[in-house]
Coordinates of C-alpha atoms in Angstrom, one line a residue:
Chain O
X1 CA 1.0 -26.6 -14.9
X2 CA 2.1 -29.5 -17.4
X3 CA 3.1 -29.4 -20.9
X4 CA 0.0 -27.1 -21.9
X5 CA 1.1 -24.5 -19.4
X6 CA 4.9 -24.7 -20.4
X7 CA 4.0 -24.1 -24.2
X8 CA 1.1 -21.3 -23.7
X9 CA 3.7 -19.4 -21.6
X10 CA 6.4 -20.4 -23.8
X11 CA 8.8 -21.0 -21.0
X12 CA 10.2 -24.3 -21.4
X13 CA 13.7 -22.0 -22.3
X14 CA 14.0 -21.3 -18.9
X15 CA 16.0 -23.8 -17.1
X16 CA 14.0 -25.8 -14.4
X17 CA 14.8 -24.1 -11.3
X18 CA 13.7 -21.0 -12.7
X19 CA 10.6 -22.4 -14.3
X20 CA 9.8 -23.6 -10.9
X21 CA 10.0 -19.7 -9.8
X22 CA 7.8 -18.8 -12.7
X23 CA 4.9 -21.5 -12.1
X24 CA 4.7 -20.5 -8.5
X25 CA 4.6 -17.3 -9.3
X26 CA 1.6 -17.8 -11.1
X27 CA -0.1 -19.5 -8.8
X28 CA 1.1 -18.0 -5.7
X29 CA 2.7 -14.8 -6.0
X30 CA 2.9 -13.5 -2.3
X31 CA 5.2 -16.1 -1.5
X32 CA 8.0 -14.9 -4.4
X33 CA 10.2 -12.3 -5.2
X34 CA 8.4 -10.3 -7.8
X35 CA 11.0 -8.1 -8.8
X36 CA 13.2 -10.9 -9.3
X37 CA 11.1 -12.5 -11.7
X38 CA 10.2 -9.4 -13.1
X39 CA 13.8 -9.2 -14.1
X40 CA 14.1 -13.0 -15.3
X41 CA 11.2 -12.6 -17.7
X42 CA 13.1 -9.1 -18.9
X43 CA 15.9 -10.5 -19.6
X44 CA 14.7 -13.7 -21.2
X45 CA 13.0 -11.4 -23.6
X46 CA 15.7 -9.7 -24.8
X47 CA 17.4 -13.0 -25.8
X48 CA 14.4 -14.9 -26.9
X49 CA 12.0 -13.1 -29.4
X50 CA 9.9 -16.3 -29.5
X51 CA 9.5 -15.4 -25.6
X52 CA 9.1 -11.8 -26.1
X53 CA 6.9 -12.1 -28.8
X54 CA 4.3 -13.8 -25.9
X55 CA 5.4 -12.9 -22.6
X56 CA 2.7 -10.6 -22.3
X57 CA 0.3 -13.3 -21.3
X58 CA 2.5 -14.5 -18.4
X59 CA 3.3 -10.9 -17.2
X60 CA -0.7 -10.6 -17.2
X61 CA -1.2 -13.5 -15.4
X62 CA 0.8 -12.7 -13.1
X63 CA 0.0 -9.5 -12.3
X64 CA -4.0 -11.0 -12.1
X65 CA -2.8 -13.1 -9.3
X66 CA -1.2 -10.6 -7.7
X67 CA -4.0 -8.6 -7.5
X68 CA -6.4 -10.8 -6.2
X69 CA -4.6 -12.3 -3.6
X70 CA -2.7 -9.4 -2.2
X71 CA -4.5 -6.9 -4.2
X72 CA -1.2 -5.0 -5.2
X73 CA 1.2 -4.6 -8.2
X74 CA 4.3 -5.0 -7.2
X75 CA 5.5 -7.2 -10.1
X76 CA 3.6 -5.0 -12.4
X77 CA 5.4 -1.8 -11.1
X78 CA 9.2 -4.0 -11.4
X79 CA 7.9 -4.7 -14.8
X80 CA 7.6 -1.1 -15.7
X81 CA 10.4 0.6 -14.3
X82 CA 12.7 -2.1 -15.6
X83 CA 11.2 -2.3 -19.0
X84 CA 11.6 1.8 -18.2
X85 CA 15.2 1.2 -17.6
X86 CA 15.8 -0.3 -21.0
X87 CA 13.8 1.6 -22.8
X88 CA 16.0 5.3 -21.7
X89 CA 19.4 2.8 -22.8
X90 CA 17.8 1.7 -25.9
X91 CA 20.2 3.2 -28.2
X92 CA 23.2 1.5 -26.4
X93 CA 21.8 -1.6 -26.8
X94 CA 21.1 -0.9 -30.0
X95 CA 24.4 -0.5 -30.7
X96 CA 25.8 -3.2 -28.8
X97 CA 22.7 -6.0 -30.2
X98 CA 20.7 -5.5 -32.8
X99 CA 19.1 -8.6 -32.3
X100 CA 18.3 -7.7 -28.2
X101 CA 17.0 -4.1 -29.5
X102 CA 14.8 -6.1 -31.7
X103 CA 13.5 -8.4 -29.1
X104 CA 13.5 -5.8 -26.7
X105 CA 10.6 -3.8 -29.0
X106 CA 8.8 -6.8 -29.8
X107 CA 8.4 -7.5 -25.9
X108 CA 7.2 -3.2 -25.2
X109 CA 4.6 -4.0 -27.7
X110 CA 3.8 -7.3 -26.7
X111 CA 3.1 -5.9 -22.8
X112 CA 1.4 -2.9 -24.8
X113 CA -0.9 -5.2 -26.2
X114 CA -1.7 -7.8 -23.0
X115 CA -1.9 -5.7 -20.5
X116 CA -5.1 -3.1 -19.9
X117 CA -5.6 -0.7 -16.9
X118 CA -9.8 -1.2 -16.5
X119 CA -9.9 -2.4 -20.5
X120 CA -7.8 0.5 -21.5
X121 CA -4.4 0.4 -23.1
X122 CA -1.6 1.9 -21.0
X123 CA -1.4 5.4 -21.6
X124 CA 2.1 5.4 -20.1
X125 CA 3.3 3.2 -22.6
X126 CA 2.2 5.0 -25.5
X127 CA 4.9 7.7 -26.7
X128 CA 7.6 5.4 -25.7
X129 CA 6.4 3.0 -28.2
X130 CA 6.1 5.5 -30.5
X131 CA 9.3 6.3 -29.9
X132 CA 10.5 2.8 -30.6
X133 CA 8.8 2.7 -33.5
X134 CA 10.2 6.0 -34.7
X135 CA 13.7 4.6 -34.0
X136 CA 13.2 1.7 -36.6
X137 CA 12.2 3.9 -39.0
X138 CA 15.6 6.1 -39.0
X139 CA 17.6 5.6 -42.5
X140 CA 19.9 3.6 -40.7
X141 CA 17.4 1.0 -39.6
X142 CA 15.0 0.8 -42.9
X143 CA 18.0 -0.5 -44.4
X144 CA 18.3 -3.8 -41.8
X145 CA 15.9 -6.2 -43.0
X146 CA 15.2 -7.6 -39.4
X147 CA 14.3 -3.9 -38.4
X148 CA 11.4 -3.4 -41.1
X149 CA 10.2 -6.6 -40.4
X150 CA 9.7 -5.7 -36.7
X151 CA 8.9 -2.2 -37.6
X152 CA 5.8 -3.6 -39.7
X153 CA 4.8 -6.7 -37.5
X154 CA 4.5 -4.6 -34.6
X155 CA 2.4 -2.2 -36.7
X156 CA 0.2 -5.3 -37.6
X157 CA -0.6 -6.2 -34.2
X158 CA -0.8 -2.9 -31.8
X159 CA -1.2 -0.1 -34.9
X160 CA -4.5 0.5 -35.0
X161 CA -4.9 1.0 -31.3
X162 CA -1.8 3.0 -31.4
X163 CA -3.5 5.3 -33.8
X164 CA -6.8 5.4 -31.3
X165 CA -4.3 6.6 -28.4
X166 CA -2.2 9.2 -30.8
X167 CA -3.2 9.8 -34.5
X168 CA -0.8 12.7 -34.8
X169 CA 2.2 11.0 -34.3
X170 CA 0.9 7.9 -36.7
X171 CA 0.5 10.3 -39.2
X172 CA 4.0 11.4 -38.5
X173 CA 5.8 7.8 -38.6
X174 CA 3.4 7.2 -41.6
X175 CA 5.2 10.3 -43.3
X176 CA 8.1 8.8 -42.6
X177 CA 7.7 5.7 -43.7
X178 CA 6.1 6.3 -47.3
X179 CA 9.6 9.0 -47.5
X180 CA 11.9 5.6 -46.7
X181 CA 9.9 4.0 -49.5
X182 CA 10.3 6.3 -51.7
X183 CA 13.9 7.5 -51.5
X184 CA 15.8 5.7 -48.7
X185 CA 19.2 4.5 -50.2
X186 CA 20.3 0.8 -50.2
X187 CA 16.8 -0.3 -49.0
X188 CA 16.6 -3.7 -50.1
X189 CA 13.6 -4.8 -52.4
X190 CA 12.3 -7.0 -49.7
X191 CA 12.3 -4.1 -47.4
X192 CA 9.9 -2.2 -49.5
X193 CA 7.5 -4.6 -50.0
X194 CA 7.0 -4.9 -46.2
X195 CA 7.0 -1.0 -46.2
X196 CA 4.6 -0.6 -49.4
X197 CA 2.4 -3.4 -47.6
X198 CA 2.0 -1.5 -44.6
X199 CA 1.1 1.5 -46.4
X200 CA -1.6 0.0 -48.0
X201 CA -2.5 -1.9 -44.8
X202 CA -2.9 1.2 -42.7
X203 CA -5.0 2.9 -45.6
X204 CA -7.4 0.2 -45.7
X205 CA -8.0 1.1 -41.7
X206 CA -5.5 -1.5 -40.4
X207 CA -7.8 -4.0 -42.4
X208 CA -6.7 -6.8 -44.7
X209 CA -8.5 -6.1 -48.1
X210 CA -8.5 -9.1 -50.4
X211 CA -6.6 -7.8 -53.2
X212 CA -3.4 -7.3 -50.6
X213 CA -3.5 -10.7 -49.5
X214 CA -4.0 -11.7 -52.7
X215 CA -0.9 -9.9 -53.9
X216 CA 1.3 -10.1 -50.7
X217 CA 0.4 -13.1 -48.9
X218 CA -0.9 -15.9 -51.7
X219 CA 0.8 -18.3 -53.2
X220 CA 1.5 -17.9 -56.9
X221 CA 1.2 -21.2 -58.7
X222 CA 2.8 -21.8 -62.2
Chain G
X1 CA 15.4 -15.6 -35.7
X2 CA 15.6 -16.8 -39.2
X3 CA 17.3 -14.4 -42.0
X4 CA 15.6 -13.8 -44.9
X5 CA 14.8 -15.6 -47.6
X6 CA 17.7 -15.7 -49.8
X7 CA 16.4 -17.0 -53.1
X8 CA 12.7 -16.2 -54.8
X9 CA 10.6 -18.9 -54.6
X10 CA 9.3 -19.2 -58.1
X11 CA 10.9 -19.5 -61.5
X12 CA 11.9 -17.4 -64.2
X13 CA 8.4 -16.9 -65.7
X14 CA 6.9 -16.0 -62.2
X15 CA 7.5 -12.3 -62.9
X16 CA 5.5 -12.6 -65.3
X17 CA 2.5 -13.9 -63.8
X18 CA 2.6 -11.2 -61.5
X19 CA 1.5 -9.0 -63.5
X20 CA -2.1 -8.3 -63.9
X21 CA -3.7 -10.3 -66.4
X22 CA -1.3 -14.0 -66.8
X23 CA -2.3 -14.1 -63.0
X24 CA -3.0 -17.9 -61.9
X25 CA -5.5 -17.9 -59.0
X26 CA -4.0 -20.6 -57.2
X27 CA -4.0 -18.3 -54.1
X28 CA -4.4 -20.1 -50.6
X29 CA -5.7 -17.9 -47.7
X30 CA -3.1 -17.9 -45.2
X31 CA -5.3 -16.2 -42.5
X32 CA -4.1 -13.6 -40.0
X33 CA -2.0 -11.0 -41.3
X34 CA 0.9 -11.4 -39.3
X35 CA 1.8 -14.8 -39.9
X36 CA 4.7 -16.6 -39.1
X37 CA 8.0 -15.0 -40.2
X38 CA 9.3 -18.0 -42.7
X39 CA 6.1 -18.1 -44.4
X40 CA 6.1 -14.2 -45.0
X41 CA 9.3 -14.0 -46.3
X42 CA 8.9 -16.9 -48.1
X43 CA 6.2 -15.5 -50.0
X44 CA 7.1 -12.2 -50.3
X45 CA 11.0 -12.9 -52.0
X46 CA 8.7 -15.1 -54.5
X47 CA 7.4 -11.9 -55.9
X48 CA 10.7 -10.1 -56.1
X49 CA 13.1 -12.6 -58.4
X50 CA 15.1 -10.3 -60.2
X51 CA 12.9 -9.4 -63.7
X52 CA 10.2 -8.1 -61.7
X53 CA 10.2 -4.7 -62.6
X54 CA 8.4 -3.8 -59.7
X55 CA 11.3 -3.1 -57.3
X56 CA 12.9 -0.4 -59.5
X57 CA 10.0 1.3 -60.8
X58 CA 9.2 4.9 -59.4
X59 CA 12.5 4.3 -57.5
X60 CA 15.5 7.4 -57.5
X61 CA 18.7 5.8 -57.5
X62 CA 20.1 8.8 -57.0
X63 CA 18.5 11.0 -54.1
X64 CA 20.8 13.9 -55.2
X65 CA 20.1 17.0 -57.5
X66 CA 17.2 16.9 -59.2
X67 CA 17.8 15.7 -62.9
X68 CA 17.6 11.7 -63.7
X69 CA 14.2 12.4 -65.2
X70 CA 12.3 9.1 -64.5
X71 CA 9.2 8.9 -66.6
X72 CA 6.8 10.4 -65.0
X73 CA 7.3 10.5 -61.6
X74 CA 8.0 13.4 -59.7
X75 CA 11.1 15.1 -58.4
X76 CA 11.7 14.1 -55.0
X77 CA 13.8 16.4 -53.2
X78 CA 17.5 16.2 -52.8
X79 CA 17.4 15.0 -49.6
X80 CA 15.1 13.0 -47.6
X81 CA 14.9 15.0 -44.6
X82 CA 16.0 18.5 -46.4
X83 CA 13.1 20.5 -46.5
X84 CA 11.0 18.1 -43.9
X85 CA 8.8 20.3 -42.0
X86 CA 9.3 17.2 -39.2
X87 CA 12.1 15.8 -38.4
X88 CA 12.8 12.1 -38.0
X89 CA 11.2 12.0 -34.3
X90 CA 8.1 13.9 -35.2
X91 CA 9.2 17.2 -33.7
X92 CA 9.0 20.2 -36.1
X93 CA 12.3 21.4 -37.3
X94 CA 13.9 24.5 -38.5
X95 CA 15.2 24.2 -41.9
X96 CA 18.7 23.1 -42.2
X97 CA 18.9 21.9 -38.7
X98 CA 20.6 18.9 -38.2
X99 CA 18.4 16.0 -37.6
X100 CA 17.8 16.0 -33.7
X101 CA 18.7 12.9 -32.1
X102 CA 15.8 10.4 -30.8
X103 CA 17.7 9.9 -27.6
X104 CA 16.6 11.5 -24.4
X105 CA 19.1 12.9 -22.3
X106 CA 16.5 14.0 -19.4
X107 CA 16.0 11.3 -16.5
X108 CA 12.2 11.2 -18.1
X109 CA 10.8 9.2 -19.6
X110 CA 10.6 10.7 -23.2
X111 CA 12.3 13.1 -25.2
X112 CA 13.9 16.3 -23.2
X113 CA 12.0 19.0 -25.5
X114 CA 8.6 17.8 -24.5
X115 CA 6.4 19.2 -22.5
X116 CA 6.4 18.7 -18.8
X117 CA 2.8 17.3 -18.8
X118 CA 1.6 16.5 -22.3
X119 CA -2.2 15.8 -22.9
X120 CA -2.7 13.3 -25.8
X121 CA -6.0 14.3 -27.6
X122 CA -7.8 11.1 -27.6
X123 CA -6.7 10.1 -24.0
X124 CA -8.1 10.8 -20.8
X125 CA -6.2 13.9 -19.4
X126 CA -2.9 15.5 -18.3
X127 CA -0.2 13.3 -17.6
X128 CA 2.9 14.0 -15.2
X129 CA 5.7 13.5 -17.9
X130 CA 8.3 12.8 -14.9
X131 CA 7.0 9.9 -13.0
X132 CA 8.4 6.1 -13.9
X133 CA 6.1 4.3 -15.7
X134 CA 5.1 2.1 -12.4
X135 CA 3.5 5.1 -10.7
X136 CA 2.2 6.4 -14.0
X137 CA 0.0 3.1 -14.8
X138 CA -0.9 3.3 -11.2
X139 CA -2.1 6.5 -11.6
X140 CA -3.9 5.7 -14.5
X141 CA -5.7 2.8 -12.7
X142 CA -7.0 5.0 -10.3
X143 CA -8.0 7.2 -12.5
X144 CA -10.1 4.8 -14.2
X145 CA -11.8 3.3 -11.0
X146 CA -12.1 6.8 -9.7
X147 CA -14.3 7.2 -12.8
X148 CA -16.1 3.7 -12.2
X149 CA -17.3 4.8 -9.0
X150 CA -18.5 8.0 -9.6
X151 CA -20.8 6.9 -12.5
X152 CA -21.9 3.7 -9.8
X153 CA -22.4 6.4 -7.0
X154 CA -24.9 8.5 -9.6
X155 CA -26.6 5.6 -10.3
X156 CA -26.9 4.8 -6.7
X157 CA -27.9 8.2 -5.8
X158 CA -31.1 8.1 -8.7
X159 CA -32.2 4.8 -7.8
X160 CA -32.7 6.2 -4.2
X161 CA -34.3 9.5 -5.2
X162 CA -36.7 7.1 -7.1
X163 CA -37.3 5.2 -4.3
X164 CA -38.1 7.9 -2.1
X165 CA -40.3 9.3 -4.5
X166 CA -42.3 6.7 -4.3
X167 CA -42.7 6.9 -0.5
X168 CA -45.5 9.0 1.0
X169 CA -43.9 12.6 1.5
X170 CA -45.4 13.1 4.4
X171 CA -42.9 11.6 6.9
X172 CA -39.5 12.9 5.2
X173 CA -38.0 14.9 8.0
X174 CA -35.0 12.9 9.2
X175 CA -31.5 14.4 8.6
X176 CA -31.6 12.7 4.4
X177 CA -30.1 15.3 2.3
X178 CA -32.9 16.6 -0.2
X179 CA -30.9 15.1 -3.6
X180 CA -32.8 17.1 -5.9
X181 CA -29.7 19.7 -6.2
X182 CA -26.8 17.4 -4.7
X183 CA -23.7 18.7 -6.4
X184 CA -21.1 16.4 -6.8
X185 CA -17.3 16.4 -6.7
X186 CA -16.4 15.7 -10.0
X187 CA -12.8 17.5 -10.3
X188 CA -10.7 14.8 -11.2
X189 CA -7.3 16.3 -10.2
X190 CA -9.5 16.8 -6.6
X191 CA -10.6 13.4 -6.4
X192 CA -7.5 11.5 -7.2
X193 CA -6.0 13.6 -4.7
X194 CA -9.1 12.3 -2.1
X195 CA -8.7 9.1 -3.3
X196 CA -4.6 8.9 -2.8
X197 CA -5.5 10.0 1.1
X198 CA -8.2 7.3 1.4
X199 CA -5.7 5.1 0.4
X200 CA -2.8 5.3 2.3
X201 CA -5.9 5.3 5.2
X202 CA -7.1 2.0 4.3
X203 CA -3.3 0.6 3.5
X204 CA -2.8 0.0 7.0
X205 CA -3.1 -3.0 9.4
X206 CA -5.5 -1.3 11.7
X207 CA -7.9 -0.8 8.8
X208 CA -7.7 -4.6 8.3
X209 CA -8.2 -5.2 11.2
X210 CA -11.1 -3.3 11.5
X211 CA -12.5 -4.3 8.8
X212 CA -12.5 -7.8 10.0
X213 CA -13.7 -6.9 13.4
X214 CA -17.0 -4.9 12.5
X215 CA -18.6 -5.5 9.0
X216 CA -20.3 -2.9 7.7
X217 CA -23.7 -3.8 8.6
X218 CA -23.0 -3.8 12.4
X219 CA -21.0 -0.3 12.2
X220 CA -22.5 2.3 14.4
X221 CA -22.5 5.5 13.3
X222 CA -20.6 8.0 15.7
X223 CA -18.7 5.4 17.2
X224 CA -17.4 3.2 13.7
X225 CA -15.2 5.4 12.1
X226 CA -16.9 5.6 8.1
X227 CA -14.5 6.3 5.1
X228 CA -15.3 10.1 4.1
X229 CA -17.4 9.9 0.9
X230 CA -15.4 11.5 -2.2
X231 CA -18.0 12.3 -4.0
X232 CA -19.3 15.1 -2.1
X233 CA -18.6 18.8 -2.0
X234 CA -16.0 19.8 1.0
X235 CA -14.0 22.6 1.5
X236 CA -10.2 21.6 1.4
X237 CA -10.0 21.9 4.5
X238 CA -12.8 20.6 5.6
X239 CA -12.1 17.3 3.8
X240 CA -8.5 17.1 5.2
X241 CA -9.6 17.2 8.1
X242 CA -12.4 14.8 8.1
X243 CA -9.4 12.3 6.6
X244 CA -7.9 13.5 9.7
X245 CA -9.9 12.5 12.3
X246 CA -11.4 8.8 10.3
X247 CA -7.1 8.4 10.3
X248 CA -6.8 8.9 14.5
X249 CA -10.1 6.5 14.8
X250 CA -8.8 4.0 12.8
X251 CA -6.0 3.9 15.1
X252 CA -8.0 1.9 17.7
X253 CA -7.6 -0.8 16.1
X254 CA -4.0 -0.8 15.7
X255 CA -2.4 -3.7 16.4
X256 CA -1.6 -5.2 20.2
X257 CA 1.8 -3.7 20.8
X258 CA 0.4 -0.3 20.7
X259 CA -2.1 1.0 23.0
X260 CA -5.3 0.8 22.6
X261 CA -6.2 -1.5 20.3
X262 CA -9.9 -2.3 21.8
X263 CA -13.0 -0.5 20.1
X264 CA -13.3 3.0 22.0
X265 CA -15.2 6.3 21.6
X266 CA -13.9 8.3 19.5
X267 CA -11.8 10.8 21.9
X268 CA -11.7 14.4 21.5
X269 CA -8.7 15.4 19.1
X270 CA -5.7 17.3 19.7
X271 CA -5.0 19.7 16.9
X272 CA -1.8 20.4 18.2
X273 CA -0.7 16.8 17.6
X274 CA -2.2 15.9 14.7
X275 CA -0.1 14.0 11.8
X276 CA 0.4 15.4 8.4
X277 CA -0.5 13.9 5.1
X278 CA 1.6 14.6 1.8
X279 CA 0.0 13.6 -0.6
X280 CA 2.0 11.4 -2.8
X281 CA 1.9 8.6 -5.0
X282 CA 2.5 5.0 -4.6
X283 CA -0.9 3.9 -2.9
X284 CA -0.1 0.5 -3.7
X285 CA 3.1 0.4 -1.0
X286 CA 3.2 -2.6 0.7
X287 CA 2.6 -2.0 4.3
X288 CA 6.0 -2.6 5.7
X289 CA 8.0 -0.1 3.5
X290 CA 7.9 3.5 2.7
X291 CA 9.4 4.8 -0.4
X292 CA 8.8 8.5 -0.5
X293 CA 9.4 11.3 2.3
X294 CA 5.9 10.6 2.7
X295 CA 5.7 11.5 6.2
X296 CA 2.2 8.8 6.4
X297 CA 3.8 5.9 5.7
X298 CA 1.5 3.4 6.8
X299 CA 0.4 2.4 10.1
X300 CA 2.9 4.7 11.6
X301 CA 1.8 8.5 12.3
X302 CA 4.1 11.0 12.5
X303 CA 3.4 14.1 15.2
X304 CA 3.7 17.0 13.6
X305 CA 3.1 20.5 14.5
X306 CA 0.8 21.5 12.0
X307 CA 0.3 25.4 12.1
X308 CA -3.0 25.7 10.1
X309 CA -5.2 23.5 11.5
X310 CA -4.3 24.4 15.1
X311 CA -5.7 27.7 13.7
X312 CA -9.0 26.4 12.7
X313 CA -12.0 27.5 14.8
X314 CA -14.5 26.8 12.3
X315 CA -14.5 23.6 11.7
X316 CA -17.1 21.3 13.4
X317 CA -16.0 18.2 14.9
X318 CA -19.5 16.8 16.0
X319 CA -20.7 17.8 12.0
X320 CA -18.4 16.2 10.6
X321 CA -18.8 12.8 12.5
X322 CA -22.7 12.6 12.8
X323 CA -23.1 13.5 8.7
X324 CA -25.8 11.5 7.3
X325 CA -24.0 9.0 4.8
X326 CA -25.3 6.0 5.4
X327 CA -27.1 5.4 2.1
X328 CA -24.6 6.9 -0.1
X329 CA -21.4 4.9 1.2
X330 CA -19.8 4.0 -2.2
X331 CA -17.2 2.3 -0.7
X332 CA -16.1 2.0 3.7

């Protein structure tokens, strides 16, 4: 694979052995165990959110391989049930890391986002992303930083096909959202400018209109 | 991950040229919206140094009571979830409920007050809410190829109507089904269900084998045991058993430490001793385990006393076998 490989699959924080498990893997699935590295790539994402934020492209690339040489899905069924797994303990690890519930939504979304069933989003994966979603925008989470800044990135990159798969319930976490704006104690400012940016973001159809990047994103010179 | 930006950026005057008109234009196009996370908080503390007036404007200090008359925005209520129709999950809520918690207690996936199949509007269908999400997604493949096929086998059947159209009418009388009123299966909850069984057939080493030993082109109808199409119109019965018997002939070619693993007749069946199907999920099982008490695992029939069928007078063995498919195979 080389130095491109290791950097588009962002695993050069695995230690060797284990990289070595992830390259054949990618290259010649039926000859490793795909619920082990299932659980590798899990539980790197949940310490790494530089890996989570991309391991949907070596998840699909696995699961691509998979499928055309043995044409099944094993690793993409010990992907599921173990992202499952987490997902049903999500408030205990909440609890116990903020930082690993963080990563841990980043890398949902992320597999959300890569990987299609015949060029459609996975409908499984919908209302528990929702869900995730939902959690981080609880008083209790609006007034972490790091929480509204995941809140509004993922919104960025999956929102508008969340919307296609479930309007309702964006209108709903939209609701909430524009209520945390408005009248969530000890928000900090920072906080609701993400929050007012997203606003406007998903009223311009998930579009960047010139005046917000103007106002959010450009530099302001003296 | 890095924390946030702790001081803003600019200097004292920037709040200032924030607002609308002192505005320098100095802006520089960053590009995609989500942009690194340095850079965005970065940019974004620049605009909140401490005289911008932006952060406290419109903004209640006090969600209590409603009083503190800001200019002239209006009174929010006391609390931010009192008098929510919704509650922080979405769900409606009575007033003065406590807010329901978001976990689910339920081993499914998803909140326990949901429904126990849920149908999204924009989304394809009914959904089992208690399967894990590996046999959901596989379901949902299926779905979708299920779908690919039928539209390819509708296509398939118009392009031969055309061309038999365009042959001289005269000589038509072989066994071709007219397709001028050809009703189709198109009950998706029916042909998933076909589909599941015609998987677990063709999940089995005697299928590969098979399919390596005779390629299509060389089958002989009668003798080559032919996937039973889908896409047509059978009693339930009638298709289970067709699924039946294509199961038993595929068993010839079972592998050498059985018997009889050379090409044969098909042999007269045995009602009494005919294997069951349930009809679960998990297609994709690799060949050498079996999950569910799916009594077909594959490869390995299970003799089972099947009342109902050993009932069945009707049913035509010699019809079943000698049906005309052979331009309509969507898939052997």
């Amino acid at each position: 694979m080389g130095e491109t490989g290791k950097e588009e699959y962002k695993i050069q924080s695995f230690d060797t052995e284990t990289q070595k498990l992830l390259k054949t893997a990618l290259k010649d699935p039926s000859n490793v165990d795909l619920e082990k590295v299932a659980n590798i790539i899990v539980d790197q994402s949940l310490k790494d959110c530089l890996f989570s934020k991309e391991a949907g492209r070596i998840c699909y690339t696995i699961i691509q391989a998979e499928s055309k040489q043995v044409g099944q899905s094993i690793f993409r069924r010990s992907l599921l049930n173990r992202l499952q797994q987490e997902y049903k303990d999500r408030e205990e690890l909440r609890t116990r890391s903020l930082q690993a519930w963080i990563c841990y939504v980043t890398f949902i979304c992320n597999i959300f986002d890569y990987l299609r069933v015949n060029n459609m989003p996975m409908m499984a994966l919908v209302n528990p992303v929702y869900d995730c979603l939902f959690r981080l925008a609880q008083p209790d989470s609006l007034c972490k930083e790091e929480e509204v800044d995941c809140l509004v990135l993922q919104l960025h990159r999956i929102g508008e096909q969340l919307e296609k798969m479930n309007s309702q319930r964006m209108d709903e976490l939209f609701s909430l959202l524009r209520d945390g704006f408005l009248l969530q104690e000890g928000l900090s400012s920072l906080s609701q400018l993400l929050l007012l940016e997203i606003i406007e973001f998903r009223a311009a159809d998930w579009k960047m209109t010139d005046a917000a990047q103007k106002y959010y994103y450009s530099e302001v010179t003296d | 991950m890095e924390g946030p930006a702790q001081a803003p950026r600019g200097e004292a005057g920037r709040a200032a040229s924030v607002c609308a008109g002192g505005r320098c234009e100095g802006a520089e196009r960053e590009g995609a919206p989500h942009r690194s996370r340095a850079a965005r908080f970065g940019l974004l503390a620049a605009r909140l140094s401490p005289q911008t007036p932006r952060a406290m404007s419109f903004r209640q200090r006090s969600p209590h009571g409603g009083g503190g008359g800001t200019k002239s925005s209006p009174q929010p209520p006391p609390r931010w979830s009192q008098g929510r129709k919704r509650g922080a999950d979405g769900k409606r809520r009575k007033q003065n409920e406590p807010e329901p918690s978001v976990f689910d207690e339920s081993k499914c996936a998803g909140s326990d007050s949901r429904l126990a199949s849920f149908t999204t509007p924009e989304g394809p269908g009914p959904l089992s809410r208690c399967s894990d999400w590996g046999t959901a997604v596989e379901e949902d493949e299926m779905r979708t190829n299920v779908n690919k096929e039928i539209a390819r086998y509708r296509r398939k059947l118009l392009i031969n109507e055309f061309a038999r159209e365009r042959k001289s009418s005269s000589g038509s009388s072989d066994s071709k089904e007219s397709t001028v009123a050809v009703e189709l299966e198109t009950d998706e909850v029916v042909l998933m269900r076909r589909q599941k069984q015609i998987n677990y057939g063709k999940n089995t080493i005697a299928y590969d084998r098979y399919i390596k030993e005779v390629p299509r082109c060389h089958r002989i109808p009668g003798v080559h045991p032919r996937t039973p199409n889908k896409f047509k119109k059978y009693s339930r019965r009638s298709w289970d058993q067709q699924i039946k018997l294509w199961k038993v002939a595929l068993h010839s070619w079972d592998p050498p430490t059985e018997e009889g693993c050379d090409l044969q007749d098909i042999r007269p069946v045995d009602l009494g001793e005919m294997e069951t199907e349930s009809v679960g999920s998990n297609s994709t099982e690799s060949q050498a385990s079996c999950q569910d008490n799916d009594d077909t695992c594959s490869g390995t029939p299970t003799k089972v006393r099947h009342i109902e069928y050993q009932a069945e007078g009707e049913f035509d063995l010699e019809v079943c076998l000698s049906e005309p498919l052979k331009d309509f195979d969507t898939v052997s």
